[in-house]
Amino acid sequence: MKNFEYLEPTTVAEACSLLQQHAGEAKVFAGGTHLTILMKQGLYEPKALVNVKNIRELKGVRYDSTEGLIIGALTTHRELETSALVQEKFPVLCAAEREVANIRVRNMGTVGGNLASGEPLTDLSQIFIALDGKARIVGPNGQRTIPVEELFVDFYTTSLADDEILTQIMLPPLSPRSGVEYVRFSSSSVVDKPSVGVAVRLTLDNSSETIHVARVVLGCVGATPVRARKAEALLMAKKLTAELAEQAGSTASQECTPTSDLRGSEQYKRAIVRTLVKRATGKAYERALGF
Ligand SMILES: Cc1cc2nc3c(=O)[nH]c(=O)nc-3n(C[C@H](O)[C@H](O)[C@H](O)COP(=O)(O)OP(=O)(O)OC[C@H]3O[C@@H](n4cnc5c(N)ncnc54)[C@H](O)[C@@H]3O)c2cc1C
């Protein structure tokens, strides 16, 4: 690994200013689980690392009745997994976190690093997008808030500028009569990154069993997470039946661009998407009905 300068700001403003001073040659360093691997492989050779772990404003999880669940970028996977507040508001996140990586990575890796890496084989982005999550970003010129979906541009590429910091994720309060489910498939029997991950959120009409809002989000089957908008449209204004869930799965399997690799062929991954969407849609519907 090449030598680098190691910087430890204590505020977001200071961190942005350091990133700006190094004009594209510095990297934010949070848990280091992703960055360290790339640096050891020589794929990243930053001249400076800006360690953000001492910035208090990036830490913690809290709930606000307007903004919903606010997750600081430095929240680790393990903190999310074990938080009583998260379990109460969005239990789907605790359940998903139990399957992320292994305990060592969950103890060190952060939510901010998970998203900012732009790594396609991850779990959280699908769930955040299905929940209409927003990302708060701070740079030298101030703050902006974007849908989580807009963070992702390409493989390992996000819309964050070199001198910007992802500070928080906000998940708006879940409407009554909503159900959420996340299902992931990992092709290996040992701990591994997911091969496919599907998040579904359904919200029903106030007074009927008809679907009013549908979100179907596919992960690991393209450069970025994908909203399966045709499948969502198919589910809208209908009661879920086994046949409709099957159709949604089959439609979604054609809305992604999986690549053939060690985790399976393109065809195999499309078949997994079809099954997982069908399964997640059924479970989300049951939850929305209160079962
Ligand atoms: C063995 C292994 C298995 C894994 N399995 C899974 C899995 O099953 N599911 C899953 O979802 N993920 C998985 N991951 C990915 C893991 O979740 C990420 O590595 C971790 O969350 C990254 O967080 P970090 O704090 O360590 O990031 P770092 O390594 O510190 O940083 C990652 C990238 O994000 C940037 N960055 C970090 N924080 C910020 C910020 N606040 N603002 C702007 N930029 C920032 C850094 O500059 C860097 O480019 C796995 C990783 C490993 C090593």
Coordinates of C-alpha atoms and ligand atoms in Angstrom, one line a residue:
M1 CA 0.0 0.0 0.0
K2 CA 1.4 3.5 -0.9
N3 CA 1.9 6.1 1.9
F4 CA -0.9 8.5 2.5
E5 CA -1.7 11.4 4.7
Y6 CA -4.1 10.6 7.5
L7 CA -6.6 13.3 8.6
E8 CA -9.1 13.3 11.5
P9 CA -11.6 16.1 11.3
T10 CA -14.2 16.4 14.0
T11 CA -16.9 18.2 12.0
V12 CA -18.6 17.7 8.6
A13 CA -17.6 21.2 7.5
E14 CA -13.9 20.5 8.4
A15 CA -14.1 17.1 6.5
C16 CA -15.5 18.7 3.4
S17 CA -12.9 21.5 3.5
L18 CA -10.1 18.8 3.7
L19 CA -11.6 16.9 0.8
Q20 CA -11.8 20.1 -1.2
Q21 CA -8.2 21.0 -0.4
H22 CA -7.1 17.6 -1.8
A23 CA -9.1 18.0 -5.0
G24 CA -10.1 14.4 -5.8
E25 CA -6.9 12.9 -4.3
A26 CA -8.4 12.2 -0.9
K27 CA -11.0 9.5 0.2
V28 CA -13.4 9.5 3.1
F29 CA -12.6 6.7 5.5
A30 CA -15.3 5.3 7.7
G31 CA -15.2 1.6 8.7
G32 CA -12.6 0.8 6.1
T33 CA -14.0 -2.6 5.2
H34 CA -14.4 -1.7 1.5
L35 CA -11.7 0.9 1.1
T36 CA -8.9 -1.0 2.7
I37 CA -9.4 -4.0 0.3
L38 CA -9.2 -1.7 -2.7
M39 CA -6.2 0.1 -1.4
K40 CA -4.4 -3.2 -0.7
Q41 CA -5.2 -4.4 -4.2
G42 CA -3.8 -1.1 -5.6
L43 CA -7.1 -0.1 -7.2
Y44 CA -7.2 3.1 -5.1
E45 CA -4.1 5.1 -4.2
P46 CA -5.4 8.1 -2.4
K47 CA -2.9 10.7 -1.3
A48 CA -5.0 11.3 1.9
L49 CA -7.6 9.5 4.0
V50 CA -10.1 11.6 5.8
N51 CA -11.2 9.5 8.7
V52 CA -14.8 10.7 9.6
K53 CA -15.2 8.4 12.7
N54 CA -14.7 11.2 15.1
I55 CA -17.6 13.3 13.7
R56 CA -20.4 13.1 16.2
E57 CA -23.1 14.5 13.9
L58 CA -22.7 11.4 11.7
K59 CA -23.6 9.0 14.5
G60 CA -26.8 7.5 15.9
V61 CA -30.3 6.5 14.9
R62 CA -33.3 8.6 15.9
Y63 CA -37.0 8.9 15.0
D64 CA -38.8 12.1 14.1
S65 CA -42.5 12.1 13.5
T66 CA -42.1 14.2 10.3
E67 CA -38.8 12.9 8.8
G68 CA -39.2 9.4 10.1
L69 CA -36.2 7.2 10.9
I70 CA -32.9 9.2 10.6
I71 CA -29.9 7.0 10.3
G72 CA -26.5 8.6 10.7
A73 CA -24.0 7.6 8.0
L74 CA -21.6 6.2 10.6
T75 CA -24.2 3.8 12.0
T76 CA -22.7 0.3 11.7
H77 CA -24.5 -2.7 10.3
R78 CA -24.5 -4.2 13.8
E79 CA -26.0 -1.1 15.4
L80 CA -28.8 -1.2 12.8
E81 CA -29.3 -4.9 13.4
T82 CA -29.6 -4.6 17.2
S83 CA -31.4 -1.3 17.5
A84 CA -34.7 -1.5 19.5
L85 CA -35.9 1.7 17.7
V86 CA -35.2 0.2 14.2
Q87 CA -36.9 -3.1 15.3
E88 CA -40.0 -1.1 16.3
K89 CA -40.2 1.1 13.2
F90 CA -38.7 -0.9 10.4
P91 CA -38.1 -4.5 11.5
V92 CA -37.3 -5.5 7.9
L93 CA -34.0 -3.7 8.3
C94 CA -33.0 -5.7 11.4
A95 CA -33.9 -8.9 9.7
A96 CA -31.9 -8.0 6.6
E97 CA -28.9 -6.9 8.6
R98 CA -28.7 -10.4 10.3
E99 CA -27.7 -11.8 6.9
V100 CA -25.2 -9.1 5.9
A101 CA -21.6 -10.3 5.6
N102 CA -20.3 -11.6 8.9
I103 CA -20.1 -10.3 12.4
R104 CA -16.6 -8.7 11.9
V105 CA -17.8 -6.7 8.8
R106 CA -21.1 -5.8 10.5
N107 CA -19.2 -4.4 13.5
M108 CA -17.0 -2.2 11.4
G109 CA -18.9 -1.4 8.2
T110 CA -21.2 1.6 8.1
V111 CA -24.4 2.4 6.4
G112 CA -22.7 5.4 4.7
G113 CA -19.9 3.3 3.4
N114 CA -22.3 0.6 2.2
L115 CA -24.1 3.2 0.0
A116 CA -21.2 5.5 -0.9
S117 CA -19.1 2.6 -2.2
G118 CA -21.6 2.1 -5.1
E119 CA -20.9 -1.6 -4.7
P120 CA -23.7 -3.4 -6.6
L121 CA -23.7 -6.6 -4.4
T122 CA -25.3 -5.1 -1.3
D123 CA -28.5 -5.3 0.6
L124 CA -29.5 -1.9 2.1
S125 CA -30.0 0.2 -1.0
Q126 CA -33.0 -1.9 -2.2
I127 CA -34.8 -1.6 1.1
F128 CA -34.1 2.1 1.4
I129 CA -35.4 2.7 -2.1
A130 CA -38.5 0.6 -1.5
L131 CA -39.2 2.8 1.6
D132 CA -38.8 6.0 -0.4
G133 CA -35.6 6.8 1.6
K134 CA -33.8 10.1 1.1
A135 CA -30.0 10.7 1.4
R136 CA -28.7 13.9 3.0
I137 CA -25.4 15.1 1.5
V138 CA -23.2 17.9 2.7
G139 CA -20.5 19.6 0.6
P140 CA -18.5 22.8 0.6
N141 CA -21.5 24.7 -0.9
G142 CA -24.1 23.5 1.6
Q143 CA -26.5 20.6 1.9
R144 CA -28.7 18.7 -0.5
T145 CA -31.3 15.9 -0.1
I146 CA -32.0 13.4 -2.9
P147 CA -33.9 10.1 -3.2
V148 CA -31.6 7.2 -2.3
E149 CA -32.2 5.9 -5.8
E150 CA -30.4 8.9 -7.3
L151 CA -27.2 8.1 -5.4
F152 CA -26.4 5.3 -7.8
V153 CA -24.9 6.0 -11.2
D154 CA -23.0 2.9 -12.3
F155 CA -20.8 0.1 -11.0
Y156 CA -18.9 1.6 -8.0
T157 CA -20.0 5.1 -9.1
T158 CA -22.3 7.3 -7.1
S159 CA -23.5 10.9 -7.6
L160 CA -21.5 12.1 -4.6
A161 CA -18.9 14.6 -5.6
D162 CA -15.3 14.1 -4.4
D163 CA -15.7 16.8 -1.7
E164 CA -19.2 15.7 -0.5
I165 CA -20.1 13.6 2.5
L166 CA -23.2 11.4 2.9
T167 CA -24.4 12.4 6.4
Q168 CA -27.8 10.7 6.9
I169 CA -30.5 8.5 5.5
M170 CA -34.1 9.4 6.2
L171 CA -36.9 6.8 6.0
P172 CA -40.3 8.5 6.1
P173 CA -42.9 7.1 8.5
L174 CA -44.6 4.1 7.0
S175 CA -48.3 4.7 6.1
P176 CA -50.9 2.5 7.9
R177 CA -51.8 -0.7 6.0
S178 CA -48.3 -1.1 4.6
G179 CA -46.2 -4.3 4.4
V180 CA -42.5 -4.6 3.6
E181 CA -40.5 -7.6 2.8
Y182 CA -36.8 -8.2 1.8
V183 CA -35.6 -11.5 0.5
R184 CA -32.1 -12.2 -0.6
F185 CA -30.5 -15.1 -2.3
S186 CA -26.8 -16.1 -1.9
S187 CA -25.5 -18.7 -4.1
S188 CA -22.8 -19.8 -1.7
S189 CA -23.2 -22.0 1.4
V190 CA -20.6 -19.8 3.2
V191 CA -21.1 -16.2 4.2
D192 CA -21.2 -14.2 1.0
K193 CA -22.5 -11.1 -0.7
P194 CA -26.0 -11.5 -2.1
S195 CA -26.5 -12.8 -5.7
V196 CA -30.0 -11.2 -5.8
G197 CA -31.9 -9.1 -3.3
V198 CA -35.5 -8.0 -3.7
A199 CA -37.4 -5.5 -1.6
V200 CA -41.1 -5.0 -1.9
R201 CA -43.4 -2.5 -0.2
L202 CA -47.1 -2.5 -0.6
T203 CA -49.6 0.0 0.9
L204 CA -53.3 -0.8 0.7
D205 CA -56.3 1.5 0.2
N206 CA -57.7 2.8 3.5
S207 CA -60.9 0.8 3.2
S208 CA -60.2 -2.1 0.9
E209 CA -57.7 -4.8 0.1
T210 CA -56.6 -3.0 -3.1
I211 CA -53.0 -2.0 -3.6
H212 CA -52.5 1.7 -3.5
V213 CA -48.7 2.0 -3.6
A214 CA -46.3 -0.6 -4.8
R215 CA -42.5 -0.6 -4.7
V216 CA -40.5 -3.5 -6.2
V217 CA -36.7 -2.9 -6.0
L218 CA -34.1 -5.3 -7.4
G219 CA -30.5 -5.4 -6.2
C220 CA -27.3 -7.1 -7.5
V221 CA -28.8 -7.7 -11.0
G222 CA -27.3 -4.6 -12.7
A223 CA -24.8 -1.8 -12.1
T224 CA -27.2 -0.1 -9.7
P225 CA -30.4 -1.1 -7.8
V226 CA -33.4 -1.0 -10.1
R227 CA -37.0 -0.2 -9.5
A228 CA -39.1 -2.7 -11.4
R229 CA -41.6 0.0 -12.5
K230 CA -43.6 -2.3 -14.9
A231 CA -44.1 -4.8 -12.1
E232 CA -45.1 -2.0 -9.8
A233 CA -47.7 -0.7 -12.3
L234 CA -49.1 -4.3 -12.7
L235 CA -49.8 -4.5 -9.0
M236 CA -51.4 -1.1 -8.7
A237 CA -55.2 -0.8 -8.0
K238 CA -55.6 -4.6 -7.7
K239 CA -56.0 -7.2 -4.9
L240 CA -53.1 -9.6 -4.9
T241 CA -53.7 -13.1 -6.1
A242 CA -51.2 -15.9 -6.7
E243 CA -51.5 -15.3 -10.4
L244 CA -50.8 -11.6 -10.1
A245 CA -47.7 -12.2 -7.8
E246 CA -46.5 -14.7 -10.5
Q247 CA -47.0 -12.1 -13.2
A248 CA -45.2 -9.4 -11.2
G249 CA -42.2 -11.7 -10.7
S250 CA -42.0 -12.6 -14.4
T251 CA -42.3 -8.9 -15.4
A252 CA -39.6 -7.8 -12.9
S253 CA -37.2 -10.5 -14.2
Q254 CA -37.2 -8.7 -17.5
E255 CA -36.5 -5.3 -16.0
C256 CA -33.0 -5.9 -14.8
T257 CA -29.6 -6.6 -16.5
P258 CA -27.9 -9.3 -14.6
T259 CA -24.4 -10.4 -15.7
S260 CA -23.2 -14.0 -15.8
D261 CA -20.5 -14.5 -13.3
L262 CA -19.4 -16.8 -10.5
R263 CA -22.7 -16.2 -8.7
G264 CA -24.7 -17.6 -11.6
S265 CA -25.7 -17.1 -15.2
E266 CA -27.9 -14.3 -16.4
Q267 CA -30.8 -16.7 -17.0
Y268 CA -30.4 -18.2 -13.5
K269 CA -30.4 -14.8 -11.9
R270 CA -33.5 -13.8 -13.8
A271 CA -35.2 -17.0 -12.6
I272 CA -34.2 -16.1 -9.0
V273 CA -35.6 -12.6 -9.4
R274 CA -38.9 -14.0 -10.6
T275 CA -39.2 -16.3 -7.6
L276 CA -38.1 -13.7 -5.0
V277 CA -40.4 -11.0 -6.3
K278 CA -43.3 -13.4 -6.2
R279 CA -42.4 -14.5 -2.6
A280 CA -41.7 -11.0 -1.3
T281 CA -44.9 -9.6 -2.9
G282 CA -47.0 -12.3 -1.2
K283 CA -45.4 -11.6 2.2
A284 CA -45.6 -7.8 1.9
Y285 CA -49.3 -8.1 1.1
E286 CA -49.9 -10.4 4.1
R287 CA -48.2 -7.9 6.4
A288 CA -50.2 -5.0 4.9
L289 CA -53.4 -6.9 5.7
G290 CA -52.2 -7.3 9.2
F291 CA -51.5 -11.1 9.2
Ligands
LIG1 C1 -16.4 -9.9 3.3 C2 -17.5 -8.9 3.0 C3 -18.8 -9.3 2.9 C4 -19.8 -8.4 2.7 N1 -21.1 -8.8 2.5 C5 -22.1 -7.8 2.4 C6 -23.5 -8.2 2.3 O1 -23.8 -9.4 2.5 N2 -24.4 -7.3 2.2 C7 -24.0 -5.9 2.1 O2 -24.9 -5.1 1.9 N3 -22.7 -5.5 2.1 C8 -21.8 -6.5 2.2 N4 -20.5 -6.1 2.3 C9 -20.1 -4.6 2.1 C10 -20.1 -3.9 3.4 O3 -21.4 -3.7 3.8 C11 -19.4 -2.6 3.2 O4 -18.0 -2.9 3.0 C12 -19.4 -1.6 4.3 O5 -20.7 -1.3 4.7 C13 -18.7 -0.4 3.9 O6 -18.7 0.5 5.0 P1 -17.3 1.1 5.6 O7 -17.7 2.1 6.7 O8 -16.4 0.0 5.9 O9 -16.8 1.9 4.3 P2 -15.4 2.3 3.9 O10 -14.6 1.1 3.4 O11 -14.8 3.2 4.9 O12 -15.7 3.2 2.6 C14 -16.3 2.7 1.5 C15 -16.5 3.8 0.4 O13 -17.4 4.8 0.8 C16 -16.8 6.1 0.9 N5 -17.5 6.6 2.1 C17 -17.7 6.0 3.3 N6 -18.4 6.7 4.1 C18 -18.8 7.8 3.4 C19 -19.6 9.0 3.7 N7 -20.2 9.1 4.9 N8 -19.7 9.9 2.8 C20 -19.1 9.8 1.6 N9 -18.3 8.8 1.3 C21 -18.2 7.8 2.2 C22 -15.3 5.8 1.1 O14 -14.6 6.9 0.6 C23 -15.2 4.6 0.2 O15 -15.1 5.0 -1.2 C24 -19.4 -7.0 2.5 C25 -18.1 -6.6 2.7 C26 -17.1 -7.5 2.9 C27 -15.7 -7.0 3.1

